[in-house]
Structures are given as C-alpha cells and as structure tokens.
mmCIF file of C-alpha atoms (C1' of nucleotides) and ligand atoms in Angstrom:
data_model
loop_
_atom_site.group_PDB
_atom_site.id
_atom_site.type_symbol
_atom_site.label_atom_id
_atom_site.label_comp_id
_atom_site.label_asym_id
_atom_site.label_seq_id
_atom_site.Cartn_x
_atom_site.Cartn_y
_atom_site.Cartn_z
ATOM 1 C CA UNK Z 1 -27.145 1.147 -27.865
ATOM 2 C CA UNK Z 2 -24.214 3.485 -28.040
ATOM 3 C CA UNK Z 3 -22.944 6.769 -29.507
ATOM 4 C CA UNK Z 4 -25.003 9.192 -30.520
ATOM 5 C CA UNK Z 5 -23.897 9.887 -34.224
ATOM 6 C CA UNK Z 6 -22.231 13.396 -33.933
ATOM 7 C CA UNK Z 7 -21.087 15.996 -36.631
ATOM 8 C CA UNK Z 8 -17.361 16.273 -36.873
ATOM 9 C CA UNK Z 9 -16.801 20.016 -37.567
ATOM 10 C CA UNK Z 10 -13.364 21.431 -37.926
ATOM 11 C CA UNK Z 11 -11.417 21.030 -35.297
ATOM 12 C CA UNK Z 12 -9.980 24.168 -33.142
ATOM 13 C CA UNK Z 13 -6.457 24.572 -32.768
ATOM 14 C CA UNK Z 14 -6.665 23.062 -29.198
ATOM 15 C CA UNK Z 15 -8.987 19.763 -30.540
ATOM 16 C CA UNK Z 16 -6.228 20.216 -33.521
ATOM 17 C CA UNK Z 17 -3.239 19.800 -31.701
ATOM 18 C CA UNK Z 18 -4.361 17.030 -28.799
ATOM 19 C CA UNK Z 19 -5.653 14.811 -31.787
ATOM 20 C CA UNK Z 20 -2.149 14.917 -33.995
ATOM 21 C CA UNK Z 21 -0.538 14.291 -30.892
ATOM 22 C CA UNK Z 22 -2.672 10.933 -29.833
ATOM 23 C CA UNK Z 23 -2.587 10.054 -33.841
ATOM 24 C CA UNK Z 24 1.312 10.135 -33.919
ATOM 25 C CA UNK Z 25 1.397 8.247 -30.297
ATOM 26 C CA UNK Z 26 2.095 4.207 -31.051
ATOM 27 C CA UNK Z 27 0.047 3.614 -27.500
ATOM 28 C CA UNK Z 28 -2.804 5.752 -25.328
ATOM 29 C CA UNK Z 29 -1.625 9.062 -23.712
ATOM 30 C CA UNK Z 30 -2.989 10.533 -20.590
ATOM 31 C CA UNK Z 31 -4.359 13.503 -20.479
ATOM 32 C CA UNK Z 32 -1.145 15.003 -18.691
ATOM 33 C CA UNK Z 33 1.472 13.200 -20.710
ATOM 34 C CA UNK Z 34 -0.643 15.080 -23.667
ATOM 35 C CA UNK Z 35 -0.261 18.264 -21.967
ATOM 36 C CA UNK Z 36 3.789 17.876 -21.040
ATOM 37 C CA UNK Z 37 4.183 17.289 -25.093
ATOM 38 C CA UNK Z 38 2.088 20.313 -26.036
ATOM 39 C CA UNK Z 39 3.943 23.097 -23.902
ATOM 40 C CA UNK Z 40 5.748 24.283 -26.210
ATOM 41 C CA UNK Z 41 2.461 24.428 -28.306
ATOM 42 C CA UNK Z 42 1.089 26.606 -26.102
ATOM 43 C CA UNK Z 43 -0.916 24.683 -23.667
ATOM 44 C CA UNK Z 44 -0.918 24.995 -20.135
ATOM 45 C CA UNK Z 45 -3.548 23.668 -17.721
ATOM 46 C CA UNK Z 46 -5.022 19.970 -17.537
ATOM 47 C CA UNK Z 47 -8.370 22.078 -18.691
ATOM 48 C CA UNK Z 48 -7.144 22.752 -22.178
ATOM 49 C CA UNK Z 49 -6.143 18.677 -22.509
ATOM 50 C CA UNK Z 50 -9.485 17.820 -21.128
ATOM 51 C CA UNK Z 51 -11.955 20.133 -23.109
ATOM 52 C CA UNK Z 52 -10.252 18.973 -26.014
ATOM 53 C CA UNK Z 53 -10.573 15.611 -25.542
ATOM 54 C CA UNK Z 54 -14.081 15.895 -24.485
ATOM 55 C CA UNK Z 55 -14.731 17.533 -27.981
ATOM 56 C CA UNK Z 56 -12.758 14.565 -29.925
ATOM 57 C CA UNK Z 57 -14.987 12.126 -27.748
ATOM 58 C CA UNK Z 58 -17.498 13.649 -28.385
ATOM 59 C CA UNK Z 59 -16.907 13.579 -32.635
ATOM 60 C CA UNK Z 60 -15.903 9.913 -32.216
ATOM 61 C CA UNK Z 61 -12.235 10.633 -32.814
ATOM 62 C CA UNK Z 62 -10.560 9.671 -29.787
ATOM 63 C CA UNK Z 63 -11.723 6.405 -27.729
ATOM 64 C CA UNK Z 64 -11.204 6.655 -23.633
ATOM 65 C CA UNK Z 65 -9.673 3.487 -22.229
ATOM 66 C CA UNK Z 66 -11.783 3.078 -18.976
ATOM 67 C CA UNK Z 67 -9.066 0.686 -18.088
ATOM 68 C CA UNK Z 68 -6.074 2.941 -18.228
ATOM 69 C CA UNK Z 69 -7.116 6.296 -17.940
ATOM 70 C CA UNK Z 70 -6.002 7.265 -20.716
ATOM 71 C CA UNK Z 71 -6.710 7.996 -24.706
ATOM 72 C CA UNK Z 72 -6.389 6.533 -27.870
ATOM 73 C CA UNK Z 73 -7.378 7.783 -31.868
ATOM 74 C CA UNK Z 74 -9.624 6.211 -33.286
ATOM 75 C CA UNK Z 75 -8.383 3.513 -36.055
ATOM 76 C CA UNK Z 76 -12.136 3.077 -37.300
ATOM 77 C CA UNK Z 77 -11.787 2.399 -40.943
ATOM 78 C CA UNK Z 78 -13.771 5.306 -41.802
ATOM 79 C CA UNK Z 79 -12.824 7.067 -39.007
ATOM 80 C CA UNK Z 80 -10.189 8.943 -40.803
ATOM 81 C CA UNK Z 81 -10.414 13.139 -39.874
ATOM 82 C CA UNK Z 82 -13.441 13.352 -41.540
ATOM 83 C CA UNK Z 83 -16.978 12.687 -39.779
ATOM 84 C CA UNK Z 84 -16.107 9.620 -38.267
ATOM 85 C CA UNK Z 85 -18.534 7.755 -36.074
ATOM 86 C CA UNK Z 86 -19.301 4.554 -35.033
ATOM 87 C CA UNK Z 87 -21.152 1.657 -32.698
ATOM 88 C CA UNK Z 88 -20.134 -0.188 -29.599
ATOM 89 C CA UNK Z 89 -15.822 -1.550 -30.348
ATOM 90 C CA UNK Z 90 -14.142 -3.284 -28.561
ATOM 91 C CA UNK Z 91 -9.947 -2.645 -26.680
ATOM 92 C CA UNK Z 92 -7.439 -5.155 -26.334
ATOM 93 C CA UNK Z 93 -4.335 -3.748 -24.724
ATOM 94 C CA UNK Z 94 -0.784 -5.133 -24.414
ATOM 95 C CA UNK Z 95 0.397 -4.568 -20.695
ATOM 96 C CA UNK Z 96 4.008 -5.148 -22.235
ATOM 97 C CA UNK Z 97 4.311 -2.899 -25.149
ATOM 98 C CA UNK Z 98 0.752 -0.634 -24.478
ATOM 99 C CA UNK Z 99 -0.133 -1.413 -28.040
ATOM 100 C CA UNK Z 100 -3.685 -1.012 -28.319
ATOM 101 C CA UNK Z 101 -5.948 -2.653 -30.870
ATOM 102 C CA UNK Z 102 -9.422 -1.554 -31.489
ATOM 103 C CA UNK Z 103 -12.174 -4.108 -32.903
ATOM 104 C CA UNK Z 104 -15.355 -4.726 -33.412
ATOM 105 C CA UNK Z 105 -17.405 -7.924 -32.788
ATOM 106 C CA UNK Z 106 -20.584 -8.132 -33.739
ATOM 107 C CA UNK Z 107 -21.952 -10.892 -32.384
ATOM 108 C CA UNK Z 108 -20.437 -9.134 -29.139
ATOM 109 C CA UNK Z 109 -22.948 -6.415 -29.155
ATOM 110 C CA UNK Z 110 -25.672 -8.044 -30.346
ATOM 111 C CA UNK Z 111 -25.476 -10.164 -27.821
ATOM 112 C CA UNK Z 112 -24.712 -7.694 -25.347
ATOM 113 C CA UNK Z 113 -27.872 -5.902 -26.736
ATOM 114 C CA UNK Z 114 -30.186 -8.761 -26.231
ATOM 115 C CA UNK Z 115 -29.236 -9.010 -22.420
ATOM 116 C CA UNK Z 116 -29.957 -5.364 -22.244
ATOM 117 C CA UNK Z 117 -33.225 -5.539 -24.084
ATOM 118 C CA UNK Z 118 -34.524 -8.450 -21.919
ATOM 119 C CA UNK Z 119 -33.643 -6.908 -18.503
ATOM 120 C CA UNK Z 120 -35.294 -3.403 -20.057
ATOM 121 C CA UNK Z 121 -31.382 -2.033 -19.619
ATOM 122 C CA UNK Z 122 -31.389 1.070 -21.722
ATOM 123 C CA UNK Z 123 -27.606 1.138 -22.184
ATOM 124 C CA UNK Z 124 -26.313 4.609 -23.806
ATOM 125 C CA UNK Z 125 -22.625 3.560 -23.926
ATOM 126 C CA UNK Z 126 -20.722 0.140 -23.752
ATOM 127 C CA UNK Z 127 -17.055 -0.840 -22.556
ATOM 128 C CA UNK Z 128 -15.017 -3.614 -23.348
ATOM 129 C CA UNK Z 129 -11.644 -3.837 -22.876
ATOM 130 C CA UNK Z 130 -9.275 -6.824 -22.678
ATOM 131 C CA UNK Z 131 -5.857 -6.798 -20.881
ATOM 132 C CA UNK Z 132 -3.043 -8.982 -21.486
ATOM 133 C CA UNK Z 133 -0.303 -10.150 -23.901
ATOM 134 C CA UNK Z 134 -0.141 -9.095 -27.756
ATOM 135 C CA UNK Z 135 0.733 -11.921 -29.738
ATOM 136 C CA UNK Z 136 4.161 -9.892 -30.758
ATOM 137 C CA UNK Z 137 5.031 -10.280 -27.006
ATOM 138 C CA UNK Z 138 3.695 -13.403 -25.984
ATOM 139 C CA UNK Z 139 6.422 -14.981 -28.452
ATOM 140 C CA UNK Z 140 9.312 -12.499 -27.285
ATOM 141 C CA UNK T 1 -9.063 -16.071 -20.582
ATOM 142 C CA UNK T 2 -9.740 -14.868 -17.323
ATOM 143 C CA UNK T 3 -9.413 -14.439 -13.498
ATOM 144 C CA UNK T 4 -6.969 -17.441 -12.187
ATOM 145 C CA UNK T 5 -8.416 -20.004 -9.295
ATOM 146 C CA UNK T 6 -7.792 -18.351 -5.909
ATOM 147 C CA UNK T 7 -8.399 -20.081 -2.636
ATOM 148 C CA UNK T 8 -10.179 -17.421 -0.342
ATOM 149 C CA UNK T 9 -8.896 -17.405 3.157
ATOM 150 C CA UNK T 10 -10.242 -16.682 6.245
ATOM 151 C CA UNK T 11 -10.688 -12.907 6.020
ATOM 152 C CA UNK T 12 -8.844 -10.420 8.180
ATOM 153 C CA UNK T 13 -10.020 -7.789 10.084
ATOM 154 C CA UNK T 14 -9.851 -5.098 7.355
ATOM 155 C CA UNK T 15 -10.728 -7.263 4.479
ATOM 156 C CA UNK T 16 -13.942 -8.397 6.589
ATOM 157 C CA UNK T 17 -15.028 -4.656 7.703
ATOM 158 C CA UNK T 18 -14.158 -3.759 3.678
ATOM 159 C CA UNK T 19 -15.776 -6.949 2.849
ATOM 160 C CA UNK T 20 -18.773 -5.979 4.668
ATOM 161 C CA UNK T 21 -19.512 -2.815 3.836
ATOM 162 C CA UNK T 22 -19.585 -3.189 0.291
ATOM 163 C CA UNK T 23 -22.259 -6.472 0.796
ATOM 164 C CA UNK T 24 -24.356 -3.993 2.746
ATOM 165 C CA UNK T 25 -23.867 -1.116 -0.269
ATOM 166 C CA UNK T 26 -26.813 -0.543 -2.536
ATOM 167 C CA UNK T 27 -24.545 1.113 -5.269
ATOM 168 C CA UNK T 28 -20.592 0.559 -5.490
ATOM 169 C CA UNK T 29 -18.387 2.522 -3.358
ATOM 170 C CA UNK T 30 -14.738 4.486 -3.771
ATOM 171 C CA UNK T 31 -12.241 3.392 -1.692
ATOM 172 C CA UNK T 32 -12.831 6.940 -0.143
ATOM 173 C CA UNK T 33 -16.378 6.352 0.779
ATOM 174 C CA UNK T 34 -15.509 2.822 2.457
ATOM 175 C CA UNK T 35 -12.829 4.570 3.952
ATOM 176 C CA UNK T 36 -15.370 7.690 5.683
ATOM 177 C CA UNK T 37 -17.469 4.979 6.502
ATOM 178 C CA UNK T 38 -15.293 2.987 8.587
ATOM 179 C CA UNK T 39 -13.202 5.249 10.641
ATOM 180 C CA UNK T 40 -15.858 4.146 13.533
ATOM 181 C CA UNK T 41 -13.609 0.990 13.180
ATOM 182 C CA UNK T 42 -10.333 1.984 13.420
ATOM 183 C CA UNK T 43 -9.768 2.308 9.623
ATOM 184 C CA UNK T 44 -7.175 5.948 9.162
ATOM 185 C CA UNK T 45 -5.790 5.814 6.030
ATOM 186 C CA UNK T 46 -6.425 5.284 2.016
ATOM 187 C CA UNK T 47 -3.660 2.094 1.909
ATOM 188 C CA UNK T 48 -5.454 -0.142 4.626
ATOM 189 C CA UNK T 49 -8.794 0.304 2.293
ATOM 190 C CA UNK T 50 -6.842 -0.769 -1.118
ATOM 191 C CA UNK T 51 -4.960 -3.070 0.217
ATOM 192 C CA UNK T 52 -8.105 -5.193 1.533
ATOM 193 C CA UNK T 53 -9.632 -4.294 -1.681
ATOM 194 C CA UNK T 54 -6.967 -5.937 -3.458
ATOM 195 C CA UNK T 55 -7.107 -9.120 -1.779
ATOM 196 C CA UNK T 56 -10.963 -9.328 -2.260
ATOM 197 C CA UNK T 57 -10.818 -8.793 -5.265
ATOM 198 C CA UNK T 58 -7.885 -11.447 -5.973
ATOM 199 C CA UNK T 59 -10.689 -13.991 -4.045
ATOM 200 C CA UNK T 60 -13.003 -13.292 -6.019
ATOM 201 C CA UNK T 61 -15.203 -11.407 -3.509
ATOM 202 C CA UNK T 62 -15.404 -7.901 -4.749
ATOM 203 C CA UNK T 63 -15.092 -6.883 -8.181
ATOM 204 C CA UNK T 64 -13.558 -3.415 -9.637
ATOM 205 C CA UNK T 65 -15.669 -1.419 -11.770
ATOM 206 C CA UNK T 66 -13.262 0.803 -14.202
ATOM 207 C CA UNK T 67 -15.466 2.964 -15.649
ATOM 208 C CA UNK T 68 -16.554 4.253 -12.061
ATOM 209 C CA UNK T 69 -13.495 4.030 -10.125
ATOM 210 C CA UNK T 70 -15.482 1.815 -7.945
ATOM 211 C CA UNK T 71 -15.790 -1.855 -5.903
ATOM 212 C CA UNK T 72 -18.897 -3.673 -5.978
ATOM 213 C CA UNK T 73 -19.384 -7.024 -3.689
ATOM 214 C CA UNK T 74 -19.767 -10.028 -6.254
ATOM 215 C CA UNK T 75 -22.968 -11.787 -6.110
ATOM 216 C CA UNK T 76 -21.951 -14.645 -8.078
ATOM 217 C CA UNK T 77 -24.335 -17.527 -7.557
ATOM 218 C CA UNK T 78 -21.715 -19.794 -5.552
ATOM 219 C CA UNK T 79 -20.080 -16.330 -4.600
ATOM 220 C CA UNK T 80 -21.161 -16.336 -0.992
ATOM 221 C CA UNK T 81 -18.173 -15.744 1.616
ATOM 222 C CA UNK T 82 -16.516 -18.996 0.996
ATOM 223 C CA UNK T 83 -14.225 -19.742 -1.817
ATOM 224 C CA UNK T 84 -15.554 -17.873 -4.443
ATOM 225 C CA UNK T 85 -14.300 -17.340 -7.807
ATOM 226 C CA UNK T 86 -15.192 -17.327 -11.301
ATOM 227 C CA UNK T 87 -15.010 -16.342 -15.376
ATOM 228 C CA UNK T 88 -15.457 -13.421 -17.153
ATOM 229 C CA UNK T 89 -18.181 -11.152 -15.939
ATOM 230 C CA UNK T 90 -20.267 -7.665 -17.487
ATOM 231 C CA UNK T 91 -21.815 -5.566 -15.495
ATOM 232 C CA UNK T 92 -25.038 -3.279 -15.847
ATOM 233 C CA UNK T 93 -24.223 0.236 -14.471
ATOM 234 C CA UNK T 94 -27.365 2.261 -14.100
ATOM 235 C CA UNK T 95 -26.581 5.796 -14.162
ATOM 236 C CA UNK T 96 -29.446 7.085 -12.609
ATOM 237 C CA UNK T 97 -29.718 5.133 -9.409
ATOM 238 C CA UNK T 98 -26.477 3.474 -9.105
ATOM 239 C CA UNK T 99 -27.519 0.102 -8.785
ATOM 240 C CA UNK T 100 -25.117 -3.245 -10.596
ATOM 241 C CA UNK T 101 -26.171 -5.586 -11.925
ATOM 242 C CA UNK T 102 -23.327 -9.065 -12.452
ATOM 243 C CA UNK T 103 -24.383 -10.806 -15.241
ATOM 244 C CA UNK T 104 -22.355 -13.708 -17.100
ATOM 245 C CA UNK T 105 -23.433 -14.227 -21.099
ATOM 246 C CA UNK T 106 -20.989 -16.483 -22.056
ATOM 247 C CA UNK T 107 -21.721 -16.182 -26.192
ATOM 248 C CA UNK T 108 -20.134 -13.067 -25.581
ATOM 249 C CA UNK T 109 -17.142 -14.282 -23.419
ATOM 250 C CA UNK T 110 -16.957 -17.428 -26.163
ATOM 251 C CA UNK T 111 -17.076 -14.341 -29.266
ATOM 252 C CA UNK T 112 -14.118 -12.382 -27.242
ATOM 253 C CA UNK T 113 -11.908 -15.655 -26.851
ATOM 254 C CA UNK T 114 -12.348 -16.342 -30.369
ATOM 255 C CA UNK T 115 -11.540 -13.026 -31.570
ATOM 256 C CA UNK T 116 -8.082 -13.249 -28.801
ATOM 257 C CA UNK T 117 -7.347 -16.439 -30.788
ATOM 258 C CA UNK T 118 -7.238 -15.537 -34.358
ATOM 259 C CA UNK T 119 -5.337 -12.445 -32.989
ATOM 260 C CA UNK T 120 -2.623 -15.067 -30.890
ATOM 261 C CA UNK T 121 -3.620 -11.899 -27.772
ATOM 262 C CA UNK T 122 -3.517 -13.395 -24.465
ATOM 263 C CA UNK T 123 -5.911 -11.727 -22.197
ATOM 264 C CA UNK T 124 -5.577 -12.221 -18.768
ATOM 265 C CA UNK T 125 -8.900 -10.362 -18.286
ATOM 266 C CA UNK T 126 -11.393 -8.836 -19.223
ATOM 267 C CA UNK T 127 -13.758 -5.255 -18.504
ATOM 268 C CA UNK T 128 -17.003 -5.637 -19.385
ATOM 269 C CA UNK T 129 -19.444 -2.260 -18.260
ATOM 270 C CA UNK T 130 -22.896 -1.306 -19.663
ATOM 271 C CA UNK T 131 -23.400 2.180 -18.864
ATOM 272 C CA UNK T 132 -27.477 3.582 -19.029
ATOM 273 C CA UNK T 133 -30.387 2.978 -17.401
ATOM 274 C CA UNK T 134 -32.544 0.151 -15.701
ATOM 275 C CA UNK T 135 -35.712 -0.896 -16.056
ATOM 276 C CA UNK T 136 -37.105 0.891 -12.967
ATOM 277 C CA UNK T 137 -35.252 4.381 -13.628
ATOM 278 C CA UNK T 138 -36.057 4.241 -17.576
ATOM 279 C CA UNK T 139 -39.991 3.892 -16.430
ATOM 280 C CA UNK T 140 -39.761 6.106 -13.461
ATOM 281 C "C1'" DG C 1 8.525 -21.205 25.401
ATOM 282 C "C1'" DT C 2 11.798 -19.227 21.982
ATOM 283 C "C1'" DG C 3 13.020 -17.616 17.903
ATOM 284 C "C1'" DT C 4 12.330 -16.790 13.125
ATOM 285 C "C1'" DG C 5 10.048 -15.198 8.674
ATOM 286 C "C1'" DG C 6 6.170 -14.042 6.062
ATOM 287 C "C1'" DA C 7 1.607 -11.361 6.099
ATOM 288 C "C1'" DA C 8 -0.520 -8.033 7.795
ATOM 289 C "C1'" DT C 9 -1.313 -3.522 9.289
ATOM 290 C "C1'" DG C 10 -0.052 1.750 10.236
ATOM 291 C "C1'" DT C 11 1.695 6.209 8.961
ATOM 292 C "C1'" DT C 12 3.392 9.882 6.073
ATOM 293 C "C1'" DA C 13 3.927 11.466 2.603
ATOM 294 C "C1'" DT C 14 3.420 12.161 -2.542
ATOM 295 C "C1'" DG C 15 1.691 11.219 -7.270
ATOM 296 C "C1'" DT C 16 -2.124 10.643 -11.011
ATOM 297 C "C1'" DC C 17 -6.507 11.972 -12.637
ATOM 298 C "C1'" DA C 18 -9.729 15.437 -13.338
ATOM 299 C "C1'" DT C 19 -13.003 19.211 -12.407
ATOM 300 C "C1'" DA C 20 -15.010 24.064 -10.297
ATOM 301 C "C1'" DA C 21 -15.263 28.254 -10.562
ATOM 302 C "C1'" DC C 22 -14.340 32.933 -13.055
ATOM 303 C "C1'" DA C 23 -12.439 35.863 -16.181
ATOM 304 C "C1'" DT C 24 -11.229 36.793 -21.384
ATOM 305 C "C1'" DT C 25 -11.364 35.894 -26.103
ATOM 306 C "C1'" DT C 26 -12.957 34.483 -30.914
ATOM 307 C "C1'" DG C 27 -15.500 34.834 -34.841
ATOM 308 C "C1'" DA C 28 -20.138 33.916 -37.428
ATOM 309 C "C1'" DG C 29 -24.787 36.325 -37.566
ATOM 310 C "C1'" DA C 30 -28.233 39.878 -36.912
ATOM 311 C "C1'" DT B 1 -21.062 46.893 -35.237
ATOM 312 C "C1'" DC B 2 -23.646 44.682 -31.559
ATOM 313 C "C1'" DT B 3 -24.519 40.477 -29.864
ATOM 314 C "C1'" DC B 4 -24.238 36.135 -27.841
ATOM 315 C "C1'" DA B 5 -22.382 31.067 -27.924
ATOM 316 C "C1'" DA B 6 -18.606 28.735 -28.253
ATOM 317 C "C1'" DA B 7 -13.506 27.988 -27.118
ATOM 318 C "C1'" DT B 8 -9.483 29.750 -24.311
ATOM 319 C "C1'" DG B 9 -6.814 30.846 -20.204
ATOM 320 C "C1'" DT B 10 -6.508 30.940 -15.547
ATOM 321 C "C1'" DT B 11 -6.155 29.143 -10.956
ATOM 322 C "C1'" DA B 12 -7.794 26.298 -6.951
ATOM 323 C "C1'" DT B 13 -9.567 22.293 -5.652
ATOM 324 C "C1'" DG B 14 -11.025 17.654 -5.527
ATOM 325 C "C1'" DA B 15 -10.658 12.528 -5.977
ATOM 326 C "C1'" DC B 16 -7.995 8.099 -7.001
ATOM 327 C "C1'" DA B 17 -4.335 5.598 -5.634
ATOM 328 C "C1'" DT B 18 0.980 4.519 -4.946
ATOM 329 C "C1'" DA B 19 5.624 4.462 -2.632
ATOM 330 C "C1'" DA B 20 8.125 4.204 1.459
ATOM 331 C "C1'" DC B 21 9.251 2.933 5.470
ATOM 332 C "C1'" DA B 22 8.195 1.013 11.025
ATOM 333 C "C1'" DT B 23 5.797 -1.975 13.513
ATOM 334 C "C1'" DT B 24 2.864 -5.790 14.544
ATOM 335 C "C1'" DC B 25 1.179 -10.163 14.739
ATOM 336 C "C1'" DC B 26 1.230 -15.179 14.059
ATOM 337 C "C1'" DA B 27 1.701 -19.749 12.812
ATOM 338 C "C1'" DC B 28 5.379 -22.878 12.612
ATOM 339 C "C1'" DA B 29 10.331 -24.573 13.338
ATOM 340 C "C1'" DC B 30 13.731 -25.635 17.142
HETATM 341 ZN ZN1 LIG G 1 -13.077 3.919 -32.816
HETATM 342 ZN ZN1 LIG G 2 2.852 -6.549 -26.798
HETATM 343 ZN ZN1 LIG G 3 -18.484 -11.672 -9.309
HETATM 344 ZN ZN1 LIG G 4 -31.303 2.407 -12.482
#
DNA sequence: GTGTGGAATGTTATGTCATAACATTTGAGA
DNA sequence: TCTCAAATGTTATGACATAACATTCCACAC
C-alpha cells in the first residue's frame, strides 16, 4: 500500500550533510532551515537541499511531515544508516516542544488497507499525523 | 481527540462565495485558485480567501488537505450548510483525476486514540490522507 | 437615533516553501 | 581515453501563507 523498497547506497556529500543535520536535530527542520545551517559547508541554494531530501526520502532515511512542510530523520528500529526501509508509519507532533514521535500501528494500517480494498483505491503512500501536546508538555 | 464542536452561523458574503465555489468543484482547490475564480465577485487579495477558509474549516464545512495545500468542501452525511461538525475523518486522494473521497473508519480512530492514551499524547487534530489511484483511474 | 465595540473586510507588503531551466562537474565502466 | 548518467551549481521564478494597519459593518446599549 505504501513505500516501495529502495536500496540505500552510500550517500553523496550533500545528502550526508543534510542527513547529518536532520539526525542531530531534536525537531523537524524545514528545507530552508537546513540550508541556513549548512551555508558554512558550502550549500548555497534551496535546490541543493531539496535534491538531497528527495533522495533521502526515497531511501527511507528521512520522512516529510506534510502538516509542517518539514522533514525528520527516520527513527525506525532498523532505520540506521544502512539500507533502511519500512511501511506506513504515523507521527505524533507536539506543538509545544516541536518533538516528533514516529510509531507504527499495524491495525491502523490494516484497517486503511481494508477500506482501500473494498473501494478499489490503490494507495501508494499514506500520511498519518497527530497534532497536539506530548506527555511532558501536557503536565508542564 | 479532534475537532471541538463549533456552531455554524450564517455565512458572510466572502465565506459564502468561497464555500459555494468549493461545493461546486469536483476536486480540491488551492486558495489562489479560489481567488482567481472569484475575481469577478469582488475578491482581490489572498487574505480575503484565507480568512474565509479559516472560518469554514472552524465550522467544519471545509477540510484542508495537508498533502496538497488545498481545500475541499465537507461531504459528511450531516454536513449540509447547517451546523455541521464531526470527528476525525480520512481522505483518499486520486492523483490521476484529482477526486477526493472523505471517509470515517472508527476503528482507525480508536486505535490512534489508544496509542495516544498509552503515550500520554493529547491530540487535538489528526491528519489521515491516502494518495494513489481511485478505482476508475486504476482500470482506465 | 446615536454611540460603541467586536467582527469582518479591504489593501499593501512581505515571508515561507518549492521547482523550472540550464550549465558544469564527477566518476564508474566500455 | 571516451562516454554517459548522476550529481551538482546557479539564477530565476512560481506557489502558498501571513503581518500590519486602515476601514466598514452591524448588533446592541443607551
Ligand atoms: Zn521511519
Ligand atoms: Zn512537547
Ligand atoms: Zn467532513
Ligand atoms: Zn481517479
């Protein structure tokens, strides 16, 4: 229903820079924020970042958060810097601290697949994003 | 978990124009597309459209599709032009014909609520969007 | 009927996100 | 060494969204 498997070859220089920056970040980053933080590494134009992001998303190393127009490094269990790839996942996005939790609920995916099957809809990607407050920010 | 109930008062002129245009459309419309189509009705600036959209979304008459940066009129069973409001729904978006199907899968919502409860995450809105091909466009 | 305040509106300018188009460089394999 | 596909560099432009401020509208109190 989602995410064709892709090999994850060695990263190019720009891809490694962008991926490294996202891996260090504690919250999603926009492409322009990434660009600003990589000026000293030689990046100058948005396209350099967007092209790297396109590949990283294709490899399954990075996810795009549609409701934020921003990107996060994958934290999938097997999602190290090797050949990582996985199916549909969901994101919980805290609007106070910006933190993002990636999680997989197989029953949710199954249910959506079930709906798609009965309707004849052929999904190739699925977006699931919860917006709200994480536990820390609720109690605080 | 989502969508506080809101009364849906009489629509203002701009709100009615925008809602009418979305209701007639067969696919999602961007704010700027709506603006272009309402120039002859006196609308001139993006903010006039965005402000109307904000209210219509608040009233539950219109939904924003995050993965498209576009808007659709609600087709909820009780979602006429009266006081309509409902919980979390999902959207199936055809990338061939542009058609959007709004549907509710209570088990999906329950499962996501379950995850949120165990994690202490307090969601106030939920985005579920499937991207792919509808039945017509798959067979065609 | 007049005054008043909140909501809606109108308008200009600006900020943010993303891609088109084209030139150049790089590097693996014939 | 040649060659071609992939990656990169660069400029310009397109698409989506909001800040800031002035004005109008209208229900409601007086
Ligand atoms: Zn992941
Ligand atoms: Zn938080
Ligand atoms: Zn609806
Ligand atoms: Zn279709």
